[in-house]
Amino acid sequence: MSSIGTGYDLSVTTFSPDGRVFQIEYAAKAVDNSGTVVGIKCKDGVVLGVEKLIASKMMLPGSNRRIHAVHRHSGMAVAGLAADGRQIVARAKSEATNYESVYGEQIPVKELADRVASYVHLCTLYWWLRPFGCGVILGGYDRDGPQLYMVEPSGVSHRYFGTSIGKGRQAAKTEIEKLKLSEMTCRQGVIEVAKIIYGVHDEAKDKAFELEMSWVCDESNRQHQKVPDDLLEEAKAAAKAALEEMDAD
Amino acid sequence: MIVDSSSPAPTKNSLLLSSEADLQRTQTPYVTGTSVIAIKYKDGILIAADMGGSYGSTLRYKNVERIKPVGKHSLIGASGEISDFQEILRYLDELMLNDSMWDDGNSLGPKEVHNYLTRVMYNRRNKFNPLWNSLILGGVKNGQKYLGTVNMIGVHYEDNHVATGFGNHLARPILREEWNENLTFEEGVKLLEKCMRVLLYRDRSAVNKLQIAKITDEGFTISQPYSLKTQWKFKAFENPTVGAEGSW
């Protein structure tokens, strides 16, 4: 579906005749080429999962984290250019601590998503800045309960029950829509996310991948943290079993 | 990160002339807490402090918590300016937040926190803008007990028993005599209460409402406030003016 924006795609401050800003669309392509990132909001919290494509066997498992804590109560999973992602995470962390020092309470997730979106959007307004080549899924738990937001390179942000970005996002979204999220706990959600990510991973195109997952839920005391190792292993095992079942058909 | 004072760096000349220099003068304390005493015992660390905040010679605030937890492994007790203690707690909160966001299974232990505090206190002292506190930092990590202290000048050391303020003069001699490394929890509390009672009798800024906190490998507990029993029925206090001509 690539369209050539000859001449209108050189700068982020140029509109094309049909009202598109091509640079932003190209930035979104960088996100589309990255490993799948999935986020779901369950009854009692939010689960984030990342398909971390491993570039080299020399890399230590557990390194190159794609999910970052933004504050105690929220975390962010990044897809796209990793270095751009670091900038966004750093900015989100700073916004969160700034809010807390001014208002004395943890930043509401909605406010955080707004601030991150504004920052990403900022970089689409000036010719001397390029848009961020990464999309971000933000999950957090504040006094309005667990919430899930996604911010795209264009700077739009929406609130979701479940969403995904990256290579396998279409397939992942289809799987998410099948789930009954409002009745699911995060414990079950972790298993489902693992199954989805294993399911959308393309064995032919990409070789190895590492599954990285985090959650913020009642069980984790409303703190954002890596999914505990034993639950992660359980999820991986369930996902592999589900794959074999599908292959057997 | 330590936030520097708001003024821009004054040039050499203006330091002598302008009032910018006054923003960085040594302060005087306003609301202060008195001694804190702490000991290592068999399972960890015990810290005791009363709940008084004095406004000069007035015992103004009687519900000041001067012992607070720091992360999973440490407790901090402070004497001196209460507002500076609150600022230190904010620095520590930021420190522990950044530490926890790594989410790497590790967390700062008491030795590291003590070192951080030492740097903060010493650097402020060098700018002639000290945090007017004497701090006690105690904790247990991986079975290792740690107890240290640092004050507003940046003097810091570790020991088996430490105290701040008057505690150094009244409590530590008792601790030197009676401390041993196998104290049980009950023995430790008794020892601390003995010291706190002496301080209560002799330190004018002590109030009879104290908390004792303990920290072990399993976690921390800070007791509910309680009072010590005191004994005032001494013969010398009855009819104190007997034999004093002209007194009433």
CSV table of C-alpha atoms in Angstrom, one decimal:
chain,number,residue,atom,x,y,z
A,1,MET,CA,0.0,0.0,0.0
A,2,SER,CA,2.9,2.3,-0.5
A,3,SER,CA,2.2,5.6,-2.2
A,4,ILE,CA,4.9,7.8,-3.5
A,5,GLY,CA,4.6,11.4,-2.3
A,6,THR,CA,7.0,12.8,-4.8
A,7,GLY,CA,8.0,16.2,-3.7
A,8,TYR,CA,5.6,16.5,-0.8
A,9,ASP,CA,7.4,14.0,1.4
A,10,LEU,CA,10.6,15.8,2.0
A,11,SER,CA,9.6,17.7,5.1
A,12,VAL,CA,7.3,17.2,8.0
A,13,THR,CA,6.0,20.7,7.6
A,14,THR,CA,4.6,20.0,4.1
A,15,PHE,CA,1.1,18.9,3.3
A,16,SER,CA,0.4,16.9,0.2
A,17,PRO,CA,-2.4,18.0,-2.1
A,18,ASP,CA,-4.6,15.3,-0.7
A,19,GLY,CA,-4.0,16.5,2.9
A,20,ARG,CA,-1.5,14.0,4.1
A,21,VAL,CA,1.8,14.6,5.9
A,22,PHE,CA,4.0,11.9,4.4
A,23,GLN,CA,6.8,12.2,6.8
A,24,ILE,CA,4.5,11.1,9.6
A,25,GLU,CA,3.2,8.2,7.6
A,26,TYR,CA,6.8,7.1,6.9
A,27,ALA,CA,7.5,7.3,10.6
A,28,ALA,CA,4.6,5.0,11.2
A,29,LYS,CA,6.2,2.5,8.8
A,30,ALA,CA,9.2,2.3,11.1
A,31,VAL,CA,6.8,1.2,13.8
A,32,ASP,CA,5.1,-1.3,11.5
A,33,ASN,CA,8.4,-3.0,10.9
A,34,SER,CA,9.2,-3.7,14.5
A,35,GLY,CA,8.4,-6.7,16.6
A,36,THR,CA,4.8,-7.0,17.8
A,37,VAL,CA,3.8,-5.2,21.0
A,38,VAL,CA,0.5,-6.1,22.7
A,39,GLY,CA,-1.4,-4.4,25.5
A,40,ILE,CA,-4.7,-5.5,27.2
A,41,LYS,CA,-6.7,-4.1,30.0
A,42,CYS,CA,-8.1,-6.8,32.2
A,43,LYS,CA,-10.6,-6.6,35.1
A,44,ASP,CA,-7.9,-5.9,37.7
A,45,GLY,CA,-5.1,-4.4,35.7
A,46,VAL,CA,-3.1,-4.0,32.5
A,47,VAL,CA,-0.8,-6.5,30.8
A,48,LEU,CA,1.9,-5.5,28.3
A,49,GLY,CA,3.8,-7.9,26.1
A,50,VAL,CA,6.6,-7.5,23.5
A,51,GLU,CA,7.9,-9.8,20.8
A,52,LYS,CA,11.6,-8.9,21.1
A,53,LEU,CA,13.2,-10.0,17.9
A,54,ILE,CA,16.7,-11.1,18.7
A,55,ALA,CA,19.3,-9.7,16.3
A,56,SER,CA,22.2,-11.9,17.4
A,57,LYS,CA,22.7,-15.0,19.5
A,58,MET,CA,25.3,-13.1,21.4
A,59,MET,CA,22.8,-11.0,23.1
A,60,LEU,CA,22.1,-11.8,26.8
A,61,PRO,CA,18.5,-12.7,27.5
A,62,GLY,CA,16.8,-10.1,29.5
A,63,SER,CA,18.8,-7.3,28.0
A,64,ASN,CA,17.6,-4.6,25.6
A,65,ARG,CA,14.4,-4.1,27.6
A,66,ARG,CA,11.5,-2.8,25.5
A,67,ILE,CA,9.1,-2.3,28.4
A,68,HIS,CA,10.1,0.5,30.8
A,69,ALA,CA,8.6,1.7,34.1
A,70,VAL,CA,7.5,5.3,33.9
A,71,HIS,CA,6.6,5.7,37.5
A,72,ARG,CA,5.5,3.3,40.2
A,73,HIS,CA,2.1,2.9,38.8
A,74,SER,CA,2.7,2.9,35.1
A,75,GLY,CA,4.8,1.4,32.4
A,76,MET,CA,5.4,1.8,28.7
A,77,ALA,CA,6.1,-0.7,25.9
A,78,VAL,CA,7.9,0.7,22.9
A,79,ALA,CA,7.8,-0.4,19.2
A,80,GLY,CA,9.9,1.1,16.5
A,81,LEU,CA,13.3,2.8,16.7
A,82,ALA,CA,14.7,1.9,20.1
A,83,ALA,CA,16.7,5.0,20.5
A,84,ASP,CA,13.6,7.2,19.8
A,85,GLY,CA,11.8,5.1,22.3
A,86,ARG,CA,14.3,5.9,25.0
A,87,GLN,CA,13.7,9.6,24.5
A,88,ILE,CA,10.0,9.2,24.9
A,89,VAL,CA,10.4,7.1,28.0
A,90,ALA,CA,12.8,9.6,29.5
A,91,ARG,CA,10.3,12.4,28.8
A,92,ALA,CA,7.4,10.4,30.3
A,93,LYS,CA,9.5,9.7,33.5
A,94,SER,CA,10.3,13.4,33.8
A,95,GLU,CA,6.6,14.4,33.3
A,96,ALA,CA,5.5,11.9,35.9
A,97,THR,CA,8.0,13.1,38.6
A,98,ASN,CA,7.3,16.7,37.7
A,99,TYR,CA,3.5,16.2,38.2
A,100,GLU,CA,4.1,14.5,41.5
A,101,SER,CA,6.3,17.2,42.8
A,102,VAL,CA,3.8,19.9,41.9
A,103,TYR,CA,0.5,18.2,42.7
A,104,GLY,CA,1.6,15.8,45.4
A,105,GLU,CA,0.0,12.7,43.9
A,106,GLN,CA,0.9,10.2,41.2
A,107,ILE,CA,0.2,11.4,37.7
A,108,PRO,CA,-3.2,10.1,36.4
A,109,VAL,CA,-2.6,7.8,33.5
A,110,LYS,CA,-4.8,10.0,31.3
A,111,GLU,CA,-2.7,13.1,32.0
A,112,LEU,CA,0.5,11.1,31.4
A,113,ALA,CA,-0.8,9.9,28.0
A,114,ASP,CA,-1.8,13.5,27.1
A,115,ARG,CA,1.7,14.8,27.9
A,116,VAL,CA,3.5,12.0,26.0
A,117,ALA,CA,1.2,12.6,23.0
A,118,SER,CA,1.8,16.3,23.1
A,119,TYR,CA,5.6,15.7,23.2
A,120,VAL,CA,5.4,13.3,20.3
A,121,HIS,CA,3.2,15.7,18.3
A,122,LEU,CA,5.7,18.5,19.0
A,123,CYS,CA,8.2,16.8,16.9
A,124,THR,CA,5.9,16.8,13.9
A,125,LEU,CA,5.5,20.6,13.8
A,126,TYR,CA,9.0,21.8,13.0
A,127,TRP,CA,11.1,21.2,9.9
A,128,TRP,CA,14.3,21.0,12.0
A,129,LEU,CA,12.9,18.1,14.0
A,130,ARG,CA,12.0,14.7,12.7
A,131,PRO,CA,9.0,12.7,14.0
A,132,PHE,CA,9.7,9.9,16.5
A,133,GLY,CA,9.9,6.6,14.7
A,134,CYS,CA,8.2,4.7,17.5
A,135,GLY,CA,4.8,4.0,18.9
A,136,VAL,CA,4.2,3.5,22.5
A,137,ILE,CA,1.6,1.5,24.6
A,138,LEU,CA,1.2,3.0,28.0
A,139,GLY,CA,-0.4,1.0,30.8
A,140,GLY,CA,-1.1,2.3,34.3
A,141,TYR,CA,-3.3,2.1,37.4
A,142,ASP,CA,-4.6,5.2,39.1
A,143,ARG,CA,-7.6,5.9,41.2
A,144,ASP,CA,-9.9,5.6,38.2
A,145,GLY,CA,-8.7,2.0,37.8
A,146,PRO,CA,-6.4,0.4,35.3
A,147,GLN,CA,-6.1,2.1,31.9
A,148,LEU,CA,-4.4,1.5,28.6
A,149,TYR,CA,-3.4,4.1,26.1
A,150,MET,CA,-1.5,4.1,22.8
A,151,VAL,CA,0.5,7.0,21.3
A,152,GLU,CA,1.4,6.9,17.6
A,153,PRO,CA,4.2,8.8,15.9
A,154,SER,CA,1.7,11.4,14.7
A,155,GLY,CA,1.0,12.3,18.2
A,156,VAL,CA,-2.5,10.9,18.4
A,157,SER,CA,-3.4,9.0,21.5
A,158,HIS,CA,-6.4,6.9,22.3
A,159,ARG,CA,-7.6,4.8,25.2
A,160,TYR,CA,-8.0,1.1,24.5
A,161,PHE,CA,-9.3,-2.1,26.0
A,162,GLY,CA,-6.7,-3.9,24.0
A,163,THR,CA,-4.4,-2.9,21.2
A,164,SER,CA,-1.2,-3.9,19.4
A,165,ILE,CA,1.5,-2.3,17.2
A,166,GLY,CA,4.3,-3.7,15.1
A,167,LYS,CA,4.5,-6.5,12.5
A,168,GLY,CA,1.8,-8.8,13.7
A,169,ARG,CA,-0.6,-6.2,14.8
A,170,GLN,CA,-3.5,-7.1,12.5
A,171,ALA,CA,-3.4,-10.7,13.6
A,172,ALA,CA,-2.9,-9.7,17.2
A,173,LYS,CA,-5.9,-7.4,17.1
A,174,THR,CA,-8.1,-10.1,15.8
A,175,GLU,CA,-7.1,-12.4,18.6
A,176,ILE,CA,-7.6,-9.7,21.2
A,177,GLU,CA,-11.1,-9.0,20.0
A,178,LYS,CA,-11.9,-12.6,20.7
A,179,LEU,CA,-11.0,-12.3,24.3
A,180,LYS,CA,-13.6,-11.4,27.1
A,181,LEU,CA,-11.3,-8.9,28.7
A,182,SER,CA,-13.8,-7.5,31.2
A,183,GLU,CA,-14.1,-10.9,32.9
A,184,MET,CA,-10.4,-11.8,32.8
A,185,THR,CA,-7.9,-11.3,35.6
A,186,CYS,CA,-4.4,-10.3,34.8
A,187,ARG,CA,-3.1,-13.7,35.7
A,188,GLN,CA,-5.2,-15.1,32.9
A,189,GLY,CA,-4.4,-12.1,30.7
A,190,VAL,CA,-0.7,-12.9,30.9
A,191,ILE,CA,-1.2,-16.3,29.5
A,192,GLU,CA,-3.4,-14.9,26.7
A,193,VAL,CA,-0.9,-12.3,25.7
A,194,ALA,CA,1.8,-14.9,25.6
A,195,LYS,CA,-0.4,-17.1,23.3
A,196,ILE,CA,-1.1,-14.1,21.0
A,197,ILE,CA,2.5,-13.1,20.7
A,198,TYR,CA,3.7,-16.7,20.0
A,199,GLY,CA,0.8,-17.0,17.6
A,200,VAL,CA,1.6,-14.0,15.5
A,201,HIS,CA,5.4,-14.6,15.4
A,202,ASP,CA,6.4,-15.4,11.9
A,203,GLU,CA,8.9,-18.3,12.1
A,204,ALA,CA,9.8,-18.0,8.4
A,205,LYS,CA,10.7,-14.3,8.3
A,206,ASP,CA,12.2,-13.7,11.7
A,207,LYS,CA,14.2,-16.3,13.6
A,208,ALA,CA,14.4,-16.1,17.3
A,209,PHE,CA,12.5,-13.9,19.6
A,210,GLU,CA,12.3,-13.3,23.4
A,211,LEU,CA,9.0,-12.7,25.1
A,212,GLU,CA,9.0,-9.7,27.5
A,213,MET,CA,6.0,-9.0,29.6
A,214,SER,CA,5.0,-6.7,32.4
A,215,TRP,CA,1.9,-5.9,34.3
A,216,VAL,CA,0.2,-3.4,36.7
A,217,CYS,CA,-2.5,-5.0,38.7
A,218,ASP,CA,-4.0,-5.6,42.1
A,219,GLU,CA,-1.8,-8.6,42.5
A,220,SER,CA,1.3,-6.5,41.9
A,221,ASN,CA,0.0,-4.0,44.4
A,222,ARG,CA,-0.8,-1.6,41.6
A,223,GLN,CA,2.9,-1.2,40.9
A,224,HIS,CA,4.3,-1.7,37.5
A,225,GLN,CA,6.7,-4.6,37.4
A,226,LYS,CA,8.0,-7.4,35.2
A,227,VAL,CA,5.7,-10.4,35.2
A,228,PRO,CA,7.1,-12.8,37.9
A,229,ASP,CA,9.4,-15.5,36.4
A,230,ASP,CA,7.2,-18.4,37.4
A,231,LEU,CA,4.1,-17.0,35.8
A,232,LEU,CA,6.1,-16.0,32.7
A,233,GLU,CA,7.4,-19.6,32.3
A,234,GLU,CA,3.8,-20.9,32.8
A,235,ALA,CA,2.6,-18.4,30.1
A,236,LYS,CA,5.4,-19.4,27.6
A,237,ALA,CA,4.6,-23.1,28.2
A,238,ALA,CA,0.9,-22.5,27.6
A,239,ALA,CA,1.7,-20.5,24.4
A,240,LYS,CA,4.0,-23.2,23.0
A,241,ALA,CA,1.4,-25.8,23.7
A,242,ALA,CA,-1.3,-23.8,22.0
A,243,LEU,CA,1.0,-23.4,19.0
A,244,GLU,CA,1.5,-27.1,18.7
A,245,GLU,CA,-2.2,-27.7,18.9
A,246,MET,CA,-2.7,-25.4,16.0
A,247,ASP,CA,0.1,-27.0,14.0
A,248,ALA,CA,-1.4,-30.4,14.6
A,249,ASP,CA,-4.6,-29.4,12.8
B,1,MET,CA,19.6,14.3,41.4
B,2,ILE,CA,20.2,17.0,43.9
B,3,VAL,CA,18.3,20.2,43.0
B,4,ASP,CA,20.5,23.2,43.4
B,5,SER,CA,19.3,26.4,45.0
B,6,SER,CA,17.3,28.6,42.7
B,7,SER,CA,19.8,31.5,42.3
B,8,PRO,CA,22.1,31.6,39.3
B,9,ALA,CA,25.8,31.2,40.0
B,10,PRO,CA,26.9,34.6,41.4
B,11,THR,CA,30.1,36.0,39.9
B,12,LYS,CA,33.0,36.6,42.2
B,13,ASN,CA,32.3,40.3,42.6
B,14,SER,CA,28.7,40.0,43.2
B,15,LEU,CA,29.2,37.5,46.0
B,16,LEU,CA,30.8,40.2,48.1
B,17,LEU,CA,28.3,42.8,47.3
B,18,SER,CA,24.9,41.5,46.5
B,19,SER,CA,22.2,39.7,48.5
B,20,GLU,CA,22.5,36.7,46.2
B,21,ALA,CA,25.2,35.5,48.6
B,22,ASP,CA,22.7,35.6,51.5
B,23,LEU,CA,20.6,32.9,49.8
B,24,GLN,CA,23.5,30.6,50.6
B,25,ARG,CA,24.3,31.5,54.1
B,26,THR,CA,24.3,29.0,57.0
B,27,GLN,CA,20.8,28.9,58.4
B,28,THR,CA,19.5,28.5,61.9
B,29,PRO,CA,17.1,25.7,62.7
B,30,TYR,CA,13.5,26.4,63.6
B,31,VAL,CA,11.5,23.2,64.3
B,32,THR,CA,13.9,20.6,65.6
B,33,GLY,CA,13.9,17.0,66.8
B,34,THR,CA,16.1,15.8,69.6
B,35,SER,CA,18.2,12.7,69.9
B,36,VAL,CA,17.8,9.4,68.0
B,37,ILE,CA,19.5,6.3,69.3
B,38,ALA,CA,20.1,3.0,67.4
B,39,ILE,CA,21.7,-0.4,68.0
B,40,LYS,CA,22.4,-3.5,66.1
B,41,TYR,CA,20.9,-6.6,67.7
B,42,LYS,CA,20.7,-10.3,66.9
B,43,ASP,CA,18.2,-10.1,64.0
B,44,GLY,CA,18.8,-6.6,62.7
B,45,ILE,CA,18.7,-2.9,63.8
B,46,LEU,CA,16.6,-1.2,66.5
B,47,ILE,CA,16.1,2.6,66.3
B,48,ALA,CA,14.4,4.8,69.0
B,49,ALA,CA,13.3,8.4,68.8
B,50,ASP,CA,10.7,10.5,70.5
B,51,MET,CA,8.0,12.3,68.6
B,52,GLY,CA,8.7,15.8,69.6
B,53,GLY,CA,9.3,18.8,67.4
B,54,SER,CA,10.6,21.8,69.4
B,55,TYR,CA,10.2,25.4,68.3
B,56,GLY,CA,13.1,26.8,70.2
B,57,SER,CA,12.4,26.1,73.8
B,58,THR,CA,8.7,25.4,73.2
B,59,LEU,CA,7.8,21.7,72.9
B,60,ARG,CA,5.4,22.6,70.1
B,61,TYR,CA,4.7,19.5,68.0
B,62,LYS,CA,4.2,16.2,69.7
B,63,ASN,CA,3.3,13.9,66.8
B,64,VAL,CA,6.4,14.2,64.6
B,65,GLU,CA,7.5,10.9,63.1
B,66,ARG,CA,11.3,11.0,63.1
B,67,ILE,CA,11.9,7.5,61.9
B,68,LYS,CA,10.9,6.5,58.4
B,69,PRO,CA,11.5,3.5,56.1
B,70,VAL,CA,13.7,3.8,53.0
B,71,GLY,CA,12.9,1.2,50.5
B,72,LYS,CA,12.8,-2.4,51.6
B,73,HIS,CA,16.1,-2.6,53.5
B,74,SER,CA,16.6,0.5,55.5
B,75,LEU,CA,15.3,2.9,58.1
B,76,ILE,CA,16.3,6.5,58.6
B,77,GLY,CA,16.1,8.4,61.9
B,78,ALA,CA,16.7,12.2,62.0
B,79,SER,CA,17.3,14.8,64.5
B,80,GLY,CA,17.6,18.5,63.8
B,81,GLU,CA,15.5,20.7,61.5
B,82,ILE,CA,12.3,18.9,60.6
B,83,SER,CA,11.8,20.7,57.3
B,84,ASP,CA,15.2,19.6,56.2
B,85,PHE,CA,14.4,16.1,57.2
B,86,GLN,CA,11.3,16.3,55.0
B,87,GLU,CA,13.4,17.5,52.1
B,88,ILE,CA,15.8,14.6,52.7
B,89,LEU,CA,12.9,12.2,52.5
B,90,ARG,CA,11.9,13.7,49.2
B,91,TYR,CA,15.5,13.1,47.8
B,92,LEU,CA,15.4,9.5,49.1
B,93,ASP,CA,12.0,9.0,47.6
B,94,GLU,CA,13.4,10.1,44.2
B,95,LEU,CA,16.4,7.9,44.7
B,96,MET,CA,14.3,4.8,45.5
B,97,LEU,CA,11.9,5.5,42.6
B,98,ASN,CA,14.7,5.6,40.1
B,99,ASP,CA,16.2,2.5,41.6
B,100,SER,CA,12.9,0.6,41.5
B,101,MET,CA,12.2,1.6,37.9
B,102,TRP,CA,15.2,-0.4,36.7
B,103,ASP,CA,13.1,-3.4,37.7
B,104,ASP,CA,16.2,-5.6,37.7
B,105,GLY,CA,15.7,-7.5,40.9
B,106,ASN,CA,18.1,-5.4,42.9
B,107,SER,CA,17.4,-2.6,45.3
B,108,LEU,CA,19.6,-0.1,47.2
B,109,GLY,CA,20.8,-1.4,50.6
B,110,PRO,CA,21.5,0.6,53.7
B,111,LYS,CA,25.2,1.0,52.9
B,112,GLU,CA,24.4,2.6,49.6
B,113,VAL,CA,21.7,4.9,51.0
B,114,HIS,CA,24.1,6.0,53.8
B,115,ASN,CA,26.7,6.8,51.2
B,116,TYR,CA,24.3,8.8,49.1
B,117,LEU,CA,23.2,10.8,52.2
B,118,THR,CA,26.8,11.4,53.1
B,119,ARG,CA,27.4,12.9,49.7
B,120,VAL,CA,24.3,15.1,49.9
B,121,MET,CA,25.1,16.4,53.4
B,122,TYR,CA,28.8,17.0,52.6
B,123,ASN,CA,28.1,18.8,49.3
B,124,ARG,CA,25.5,21.1,50.9
B,125,ARG,CA,28.0,21.9,53.7
B,126,ASN,CA,30.6,22.8,51.2
B,127,LYS,CA,28.2,25.3,49.7
B,128,PHE,CA,27.5,26.8,53.1
B,129,ASN,CA,23.9,25.8,52.9
B,130,PRO,CA,23.7,22.7,55.1
B,131,LEU,CA,20.7,20.5,55.8
B,132,TRP,CA,20.5,21.0,59.5
B,133,ASN,CA,20.2,17.3,60.5
B,134,SER,CA,22.0,14.5,62.2
B,135,LEU,CA,20.9,11.3,60.5
B,136,ILE,CA,21.0,7.6,61.4
B,137,LEU,CA,20.7,5.1,58.7
B,138,GLY,CA,20.2,1.4,59.7
B,139,GLY,CA,19.2,-1.7,57.8
B,140,VAL,CA,19.7,-5.3,56.8
B,141,LYS,CA,20.4,-6.6,53.3
B,142,ASN,CA,21.1,-10.2,52.5
B,143,GLY,CA,21.7,-11.0,56.2
B,144,GLN,CA,24.2,-8.2,56.6
B,145,LYS,CA,23.4,-5.7,59.3
B,146,TYR,CA,24.4,-2.0,58.7
B,147,LEU,CA,24.2,0.9,61.0
B,148,GLY,CA,25.7,4.3,60.2
B,149,THR,CA,25.3,8.0,60.9
B,150,VAL,CA,26.0,11.3,59.1
B,151,ASN,CA,25.5,14.8,60.3
B,152,MET,CA,25.2,18.3,58.8
B,153,ILE,CA,28.9,18.7,58.4
B,154,GLY,CA,29.2,15.5,56.5
B,155,VAL,CA,31.0,13.5,59.3
B,156,HIS,CA,29.9,9.9,58.8
B,157,TYR,CA,30.8,6.6,60.4
B,158,GLU,CA,29.3,3.2,61.1
B,159,ASP,CA,29.2,1.4,64.5
B,160,ASN,CA,27.3,-1.2,66.5
B,161,HIS,CA,25.5,1.6,68.3
B,162,VAL,CA,25.0,5.2,67.2
B,163,ALA,CA,23.2,8.2,68.6
B,164,THR,CA,22.6,11.8,67.6
B,165,GLY,CA,22.6,15.0,69.7
B,166,PHE,CA,22.3,14.5,73.4
B,167,GLY,CA,22.1,10.8,72.8
B,168,ASN,CA,25.9,10.8,72.2
B,169,HIS,CA,26.6,12.1,75.6
B,170,LEU,CA,23.9,10.3,77.7
B,171,ALA,CA,23.0,7.2,75.8
B,172,ARG,CA,26.2,6.0,74.3
B,173,PRO,CA,28.1,5.5,77.6
B,174,ILE,CA,25.2,3.2,78.7
B,175,LEU,CA,25.4,1.4,75.3
B,176,ARG,CA,29.1,1.0,75.6
B,177,GLU,CA,28.7,-0.8,78.9
B,178,GLU,CA,25.7,-2.9,78.2
B,179,TRP,CA,25.6,-3.6,74.4
B,180,ASN,CA,26.6,-7.0,73.1
B,181,GLU,CA,26.1,-8.5,69.7
B,182,ASN,CA,23.6,-11.2,70.7
B,183,LEU,CA,20.9,-9.0,72.2
B,184,THR,CA,17.4,-10.4,71.6
B,185,PHE,CA,14.6,-8.1,70.5
B,186,GLU,CA,13.3,-7.8,74.0
B,187,GLU,CA,16.7,-7.1,75.5
B,188,GLY,CA,17.4,-4.5,72.8
B,189,VAL,CA,14.1,-2.7,73.4
B,190,LYS,CA,14.8,-2.7,77.2
B,191,LEU,CA,18.3,-1.2,76.6
B,192,LEU,CA,16.9,1.5,74.3
B,193,GLU,CA,14.1,2.3,76.7
B,194,LYS,CA,16.7,2.7,79.5
B,195,CYS,CA,18.6,5.2,77.4
B,196,MET,CA,15.5,7.0,76.3
B,197,ARG,CA,14.4,7.3,80.0
B,198,VAL,CA,17.7,9.0,80.9
B,199,LEU,CA,17.2,11.4,77.9
B,200,LEU,CA,13.7,12.1,79.1
B,201,TYR,CA,14.9,13.1,82.5
B,202,ARG,CA,17.9,15.1,81.4
B,203,ASP,CA,17.2,16.5,77.9
B,204,ARG,CA,14.9,19.5,78.1
B,205,SER,CA,13.7,19.0,74.5
B,206,ALA,CA,12.6,15.4,75.0
B,207,VAL,CA,8.9,14.5,75.1
B,208,ASN,CA,7.5,11.4,76.7
B,209,LYS,CA,6.1,9.9,73.5
B,210,LEU,CA,8.4,7.6,71.6
B,211,GLN,CA,8.5,5.1,68.8
B,212,ILE,CA,10.9,2.2,68.5
B,213,ALA,CA,11.5,0.8,65.0
B,214,LYS,CA,13.0,-2.5,64.0
B,215,ILE,CA,14.3,-3.7,60.7
B,216,THR,CA,15.3,-7.2,59.9
B,217,ASP,CA,15.8,-9.3,56.7
B,218,GLU,CA,12.0,-9.8,56.7
B,219,GLY,CA,11.1,-6.2,56.8
B,220,PHE,CA,10.5,-3.3,59.1
B,221,THR,CA,8.1,-2.4,61.9
B,222,ILE,CA,7.6,1.0,63.5
B,223,SER,CA,5.8,0.8,66.8
B,224,GLN,CA,2.8,2.8,67.7
B,225,PRO,CA,3.7,5.8,69.9
B,226,TYR,CA,3.9,5.0,73.6
B,227,SER,CA,5.2,6.6,76.9
B,228,LEU,CA,7.8,5.5,79.4
B,229,LYS,CA,7.0,5.3,83.1
B,230,THR,CA,8.9,7.9,85.1
B,231,GLN,CA,9.7,8.1,88.7
B,232,TRP,CA,9.5,11.5,90.4
B,233,LYS,CA,8.7,10.5,94.1
B,234,PHE,CA,12.2,11.1,95.4
B,235,LYS,CA,12.6,12.3,98.9
B,236,ALA,CA,14.7,15.2,97.8
B,237,PHE,CA,11.8,16.5,95.8
B,238,GLU,CA,9.4,16.5,98.8
B,239,ASN,CA,9.5,19.8,100.7
B,240,PRO,CA,12.3,21.1,98.6
B,241,THR,CA,12.5,24.3,100.5
B,242,VAL,CA,13.0,22.8,104.0
B,243,GLY,CA,16.1,24.5,105.4
B,244,ALA,CA,16.2,27.2,102.8
B,245,GLU,CA,15.8,30.5,104.7
B,246,GLY,CA,13.5,32.9,103.0
B,247,SER,CA,12.3,30.5,100.4
B,248,TRP,CA,8.7,29.4,99.9
